[in-house]
Amino acid sequence: MSNQPVNGSHYDADQIQVLEGLEAVRKRPGMYIGSTGINGLHHLVYEIVDNAIDEAMAGFCDQIQVDILENNVIRVIDNGRGIPVGIHPKEGISAATVAYTILHAGGKFGGGGYKVSGGLHGVGASVVNALSEWLELTVYDGKHIYFQHFDRGHYSEALKIIGDTDKTGTTVVFRPDEEIFEDINFVYDTLLTRLREQAFLNAGIKIIFTDHRDPENFQQEVLHYEGGIKSFVQFLNQNKDVIHPEPIYLYKEENGATAEVAIQYNNSYYEVIKSFANDIHTVDGGTHETGFKNALTRVFNDYGRRHKLLKDNDQNLSGDDVREGITAIISVKLTECEFEGQTKGKLGNTEARPLVENMVYSGLDTYFEENPVIAKMIFEKAIGAQRAREAARKARDLTRRKSALDSGGLPGKLADCTSKDNTLTEIFIVEGDSAGGSAKDGRDRRFQAILPLWGKMLNVEKARLDKVYSNEKLMPVVLALGCGIGEDLDVSKLRYGKVIIMADADVDGSHIRTLLLTFFFRYMRPLIEQGHIYFAQPPLFRVGRGKKFYYAFSEKERDKYIAELSNGSDAKVDVQRYKGLGEMDPVQLWETTMDPSNRTIVRVNLEDAAQADTTFTILMGDKVEPRKEFIERNARFARNLDI
Ligand code: 1YM
């Protein structure tokens, strides 16, 4: 057999079915990959890589190579068995062609009421194919090399042999379709984060990830973690001071389902818990996470009573107490996952709760009994949290009485708006009194409120909630927003639909943004999750000639306007650089930065905030080494940073 199509006889009938399926995907891509924005784009890569990971987890493949090539072409190579090339008995064409052209029932992102599964073998390949300008599949079966080319999911030639080989594996190369996606520029860090996550969740797998697009910015990362989720926890804690050097690791298998958990406490005051079901990040938690939290609270209290770490008349530790400073990964693998919620980010399988809960309770109980010194250290941390929470409660009650937190007491410097309808209102949080003054005069007072910040910023890295209540810089923010913080947060009470951070476009401004974002991330996270936090974008330059002028938001834009206004002549173009918001008069500030019909504001997402949080930890934390490293890496950014 040489150069012969691997094909059967039902070609015509199959073609019709194929065309209908691919058509459906191209008509409603969102149903299959969530969106045609940047997330959907990256999803294409995950679908193909998932198939290679499945092959690795089945024990047939130990290396996966992922490359971003020039022109945003993606290549994924594995050394598994190769997708089966034999004739599919029902379809009459090669099984590999079936996998890449026939749509399998039910999209992952389907809006209907049906079950949604993760890790279904090969399901996504045809979707990726349909949404690619072109895709090339090469299979090595130890004897022959098979090849097939597709254009937008269609093929004119069947899978055919193009050579001989003694290797096995699968290679897929594709370019996303610009007719479908708004932007096909892959973001290296986004893919890296996800691939790294997959490498942690599947211990031992080796993923080599390379960006070849720009020779001057060649980037490569080898992702290979024998420690699995234990390594994941250590990775997340790398810039923190940990309370015990080795993460606690628990594993259980029951009725074909597995659960594993890794835990390591650090001396910070907040929790990082990430849960996964069949390698899919369950952003909104679910039954496995509930089981974990229940067990954790129970085991602390039972152990504490038994060992007299909690006295008879001491209160029980709360869930928040026992999770202070925890970094944990929860990963379950089930035969079939049911995902719930708007964005399918919540695990619904009822059997996952007792599976995780029993494992964590008995596993931690044993661990504590066998490691009493570590148990005591973690326990003291939780007791500290309990005391701080008690102190916070008292501070809050005091604040309530003093400033009438409940009866709508508002900070003195707030210039409020007249509307009370938070679907319309917005608040600008502005650093400094002079910028605050311009904003106050320039705003539309019917729906825009201004809160100038002043005073020394609290280092939230080293402070617990009780300190926030007495901080003169943050407390006005809390009071003005009106929705409380921490465990008292109630988003429905938020007084303004948009909370807009307005800071200078310089290093100090970026410092303020980092600080506020870290504060929101730690104490008011639902505001970020529900899309209420924004950055204002003030211009950097005013470029003018005679009566005509433009505002420029970057140096590139400035140069464009200079060229336009000078019109090739030597005519003098006036360029004014805004060093700070305070330099703009109220009218300019309104026109460029505040007027909803003219301005650009950027919505903050959870990833931005998590990034700010990491940056903040590095800059403000106790560890010197990561701080030095960060400043070296970001020398340009950090030059004027006063830390
Ligand atoms: C670069 C992407 O898709 N690898 C891959 C896919 C498959 C297999 C091996 C495979 C699966 C099985 C048996 C099986 C797939 N096969 C199919 C289908 N890498 C990549 N490696 N033999 C090989 O599941 O039994 C879909 S994916 F459906 F054709 F069997």
PDB file of N, CA and C in Angstrom, residues 271-314:
ATOM      1  N   GLU A 271      -6.387  33.093  51.607  1.00  0.00           N
ATOM      2  CA  GLU A 271      -6.390  31.719  51.119  1.00  0.00           C
ATOM      3  C   GLU A 271      -6.337  31.656  49.601  1.00  0.00           C
ATOM      4  N   VAL A 272      -5.668  30.643  49.090  1.00  0.00           N
ATOM      5  CA  VAL A 272      -5.692  30.351  47.660  1.00  0.00           C
ATOM      6  C   VAL A 272      -6.103  28.888  47.531  1.00  0.00           C
ATOM      7  N   ILE A 273      -7.323  28.658  47.060  1.00  0.00           N
ATOM      8  CA  ILE A 273      -7.772  27.288  46.849  1.00  0.00           C
ATOM      9  C   ILE A 273      -8.187  27.160  45.396  1.00  0.00           C
ATOM     10  N   LYS A 274      -7.579  26.252  44.669  1.00  0.00           N
ATOM     11  CA  LYS A 274      -7.959  26.027  43.277  1.00  0.00           C
ATOM     12  C   LYS A 274      -8.460  24.608  43.159  1.00  0.00           C
ATOM     13  N   SER A 275      -9.642  24.441  42.554  1.00  0.00           N
ATOM     14  CA  SER A 275     -10.161  23.087  42.415  1.00  0.00           C
ATOM     15  C   SER A 275     -10.348  22.726  40.947  1.00  0.00           C
ATOM     16  N   PHE A 276     -10.219  21.443  40.664  1.00  0.00           N
ATOM     17  CA  PHE A 276     -10.297  20.945  39.297  1.00  0.00           C
ATOM     18  C   PHE A 276     -11.129  19.665  39.263  1.00  0.00           C
ATOM     19  N   ALA A 277     -11.844  19.472  38.166  1.00  0.00           N
ATOM     20  CA  ALA A 277     -12.560  18.218  37.943  1.00  0.00           C
ATOM     21  C   ALA A 277     -12.198  17.762  36.538  1.00  0.00           C
ATOM     22  N   ASN A 278     -11.669  16.580  36.408  1.00  0.00           N
ATOM     23  CA  ASN A 278     -11.163  16.080  35.121  1.00  0.00           C
ATOM     24  C   ASN A 278     -10.279  17.120  34.429  1.00  0.00           C
ATOM     25  N   ASP A 279      -9.396  17.709  35.198  1.00  0.00           N
ATOM     26  CA  ASP A 279      -8.415  18.686  34.701  1.00  0.00           C
ATOM     27  C   ASP A 279      -9.023  20.019  34.285  1.00  0.00           C
ATOM     28  N   ILE A 280     -10.324  20.184  34.493  1.00  0.00           N
ATOM     29  CA  ILE A 280     -10.945  21.464  34.158  1.00  0.00           C
ATOM     30  C   ILE A 280     -11.058  22.302  35.421  1.00  0.00           C
ATOM     31  N   HIS A 281     -10.588  23.529  35.351  1.00  0.00           N
ATOM     32  CA  HIS A 281     -10.613  24.412  36.510  1.00  0.00           C
ATOM     33  C   HIS A 281     -12.056  24.758  36.863  1.00  0.00           C
ATOM     34  N   THR A 282     -12.484  24.388  38.068  1.00  0.00           N
ATOM     35  CA  THR A 282     -13.834  24.734  38.511  1.00  0.00           C
ATOM     36  C   THR A 282     -13.740  26.043  39.284  1.00  0.00           C
ATOM     37  N   VAL A 283     -13.865  27.129  38.523  1.00  0.00           N
ATOM     38  CA  VAL A 283     -13.650  28.471  39.085  1.00  0.00           C
ATOM     39  C   VAL A 283     -14.635  28.760  40.210  1.00  0.00           C
ATOM     40  N   ASP A 284     -15.853  28.218  40.078  1.00  0.00           N
ATOM     41  CA  ASP A 284     -16.860  28.489  41.098  1.00  0.00           C
ATOM     42  C   ASP A 284     -16.986  27.352  42.109  1.00  0.00           C
ATOM     43  N   GLY A 285     -15.972  26.512  42.193  1.00  0.00           N
ATOM     44  CA  GLY A 285     -15.973  25.460  43.211  1.00  0.00           C
ATOM     45  C   GLY A 285     -16.951  24.355  42.893  1.00  0.00           C
ATOM     46  N   GLY A 286     -17.757  23.971  43.906  1.00  0.00           N
ATOM     47  CA  GLY A 286     -18.701  22.885  43.705  1.00  0.00           C
ATOM     48  C   GLY A 286     -18.541  21.852  44.804  1.00  0.00           C
ATOM     49  N   THR A 287     -19.078  20.651  44.540  1.00  0.00           N
ATOM     50  CA  THR A 287     -19.178  19.626  45.581  1.00  0.00           C
ATOM     51  C   THR A 287     -17.813  19.208  46.145  1.00  0.00           C
ATOM     52  N   HIS A 288     -16.809  19.086  45.280  1.00  0.00           N
ATOM     53  CA  HIS A 288     -15.482  18.673  45.775  1.00  0.00           C
ATOM     54  C   HIS A 288     -14.896  19.722  46.725  1.00  0.00           C
ATOM     55  N   GLU A 289     -15.114  21.002  46.384  1.00  0.00           N
ATOM     56  CA  GLU A 289     -14.566  22.072  47.219  1.00  0.00           C
ATOM     57  C   GLU A 289     -15.330  22.173  48.546  1.00  0.00           C
ATOM     58  N   THR A 290     -16.650  21.965  48.463  1.00  0.00           N
ATOM     59  CA  THR A 290     -17.454  21.974  49.687  1.00  0.00           C
ATOM     60  C   THR A 290     -16.978  20.873  50.627  1.00  0.00           C
ATOM     61  N   GLY A 291     -16.770  19.675  50.085  1.00  0.00           N
ATOM     62  CA  GLY A 291     -16.289  18.551  50.889  1.00  0.00           C
ATOM     63  C   GLY A 291     -14.969  18.886  51.561  1.00  0.00           C
ATOM     64  N   PHE A 292     -14.099  19.517  50.801  1.00  0.00           N
ATOM     65  CA  PHE A 292     -12.783  19.893  51.328  1.00  0.00           C
ATOM     66  C   PHE A 292     -12.922  20.859  52.503  1.00  0.00           C
ATOM     67  N   LYS A 293     -13.718  21.903  52.301  1.00  0.00           N
ATOM     68  CA  LYS A 293     -13.859  22.934  53.337  1.00  0.00           C
ATOM     69  C   LYS A 293     -14.526  22.372  54.600  1.00  0.00           C
ATOM     70  N   ASN A 294     -15.572  21.565  54.394  1.00  0.00           N
ATOM     71  CA  ASN A 294     -16.243  20.951  55.546  1.00  0.00           C
ATOM     72  C   ASN A 294     -15.255  20.155  56.381  1.00  0.00           C
ATOM     73  N   ALA A 295     -14.491  19.296  55.696  1.00  0.00           N
ATOM     74  CA  ALA A 295     -13.572  18.399  56.401  1.00  0.00           C
ATOM     75  C   ALA A 295     -12.513  19.203  57.147  1.00  0.00           C
ATOM     76  N   LEU A 296     -12.010  20.247  56.502  1.00  0.00           N
ATOM     77  CA  LEU A 296     -10.939  21.038  57.097  1.00  0.00           C
ATOM     78  C   LEU A 296     -11.401  21.663  58.418  1.00  0.00           C
ATOM     79  N   THR A 297     -12.568  22.277  58.389  1.00  0.00           N
ATOM     80  CA  THR A 297     -13.089  22.925  59.598  1.00  0.00           C
ATOM     81  C   THR A 297     -13.315  21.889  60.699  1.00  0.00           C
ATOM     82  N   ARG A 298     -13.898  20.761  60.304  1.00  0.00           N
ATOM     83  CA  ARG A 298     -14.215  19.721  61.284  1.00  0.00           C
ATOM     84  C   ARG A 298     -12.954  19.139  61.918  1.00  0.00           C
ATOM     85  N   VAL A 299     -11.959  18.847  61.095  1.00  0.00           N
ATOM     86  CA  VAL A 299     -10.780  18.170  61.619  1.00  0.00           C
ATOM     87  C   VAL A 299      -9.998  19.110  62.547  1.00  0.00           C
ATOM     88  N   PHE A 300      -9.953  20.392  62.238  1.00  0.00           N
ATOM     89  CA  PHE A 300      -9.274  21.353  63.122  1.00  0.00           C
ATOM     90  C   PHE A 300      -9.959  21.391  64.487  1.00  0.00           C
ATOM     91  N   ASN A 301     -11.286  21.511  64.470  1.00  0.00           N
ATOM     92  CA  ASN A 301     -11.996  21.640  65.738  1.00  0.00           C
ATOM     93  C   ASN A 301     -11.919  20.357  66.560  1.00  0.00           C
ATOM     94  N   ASP A 302     -12.067  19.198  65.897  1.00  0.00           N
ATOM     95  CA  ASP A 302     -12.002  17.929  66.627  1.00  0.00           C
ATOM     96  C   ASP A 302     -10.609  17.707  67.212  1.00  0.00           C
ATOM     97  N   TYR A 303      -9.590  17.945  66.395  1.00  0.00           N
ATOM     98  CA  TYR A 303      -8.214  17.759  66.854  1.00  0.00           C
ATOM     99  C   TYR A 303      -7.902  18.744  67.988  1.00  0.00           C
ATOM    100  N   GLY A 304      -8.354  19.977  67.812  1.00  0.00           N
ATOM    101  CA  GLY A 304      -8.106  21.023  68.808  1.00  0.00           C
ATOM    102  C   GLY A 304      -8.725  20.697  70.164  1.00  0.00           C
ATOM    103  N   ARG A 305      -9.941  20.190  70.146  1.00  0.00           N
ATOM    104  CA  ARG A 305     -10.607  19.826  71.410  1.00  0.00           C
ATOM    105  C   ARG A 305      -9.875  18.648  72.050  1.00  0.00           C
ATOM    106  N   ARG A 306      -9.559  17.664  71.236  1.00  0.00           N
ATOM    107  CA  ARG A 306      -8.943  16.434  71.742  1.00  0.00           C
ATOM    108  C   ARG A 306      -7.592  16.731  72.391  1.00  0.00           C
ATOM    109  N   HIS A 307      -6.874  17.672  71.814  1.00  0.00           N
ATOM    110  CA  HIS A 307      -5.524  17.958  72.332  1.00  0.00           C
ATOM    111  C   HIS A 307      -5.475  19.226  73.168  1.00  0.00           C
ATOM    112  N   LYS A 308      -6.630  19.699  73.566  1.00  0.00           N
ATOM    113  CA  LYS A 308      -6.749  20.863  74.461  1.00  0.00           C
ATOM    114  C   LYS A 308      -6.098  22.131  73.892  1.00  0.00           C
ATOM    115  N   LEU A 309      -5.996  22.182  72.567  1.00  0.00           N
ATOM    116  CA  LEU A 309      -5.533  23.425  71.945  1.00  0.00           C
ATOM    117  C   LEU A 309      -6.683  24.421  71.953  1.00  0.00           C
ATOM    118  N   LEU A 310      -7.884  23.888  71.979  1.00  0.00           N
ATOM    119  CA  LEU A 310      -9.090  24.700  72.183  1.00  0.00           C
ATOM    120  C   LEU A 310      -9.621  24.342  73.564  1.00  0.00           C
ATOM    121  N   LYS A 311      -9.756  25.344  74.427  1.00  0.00           N
ATOM    122  CA  LYS A 311     -10.268  25.084  75.782  1.00  0.00           C
ATOM    123  C   LYS A 311     -11.793  24.918  75.740  1.00  0.00           C
ATOM    124  N   ASP A 312     -12.334  24.366  76.852  1.00  0.00           N
ATOM    125  CA  ASP A 312     -13.759  24.047  76.874  1.00  0.00           C
ATOM    126  C   ASP A 312     -14.655  25.226  76.519  1.00  0.00           C
ATOM    127  N   ASN A 313     -14.300  26.423  77.049  1.00  0.00           N
ATOM    128  CA  ASN A 313     -15.196  27.542  76.725  1.00  0.00           C
ATOM    129  C   ASN A 313     -14.711  28.421  75.560  1.00  0.00           C
ATOM    130  N   ASP A 314     -13.713  27.938  74.814  1.00  0.00           N
ATOM    131  CA  ASP A 314     -13.324  28.635  73.580  1.00  0.00           C
ATOM    132  C   ASP A 314     -14.352  28.364  72.495  1.00  0.00           C
TER     133      ASP A 314
END
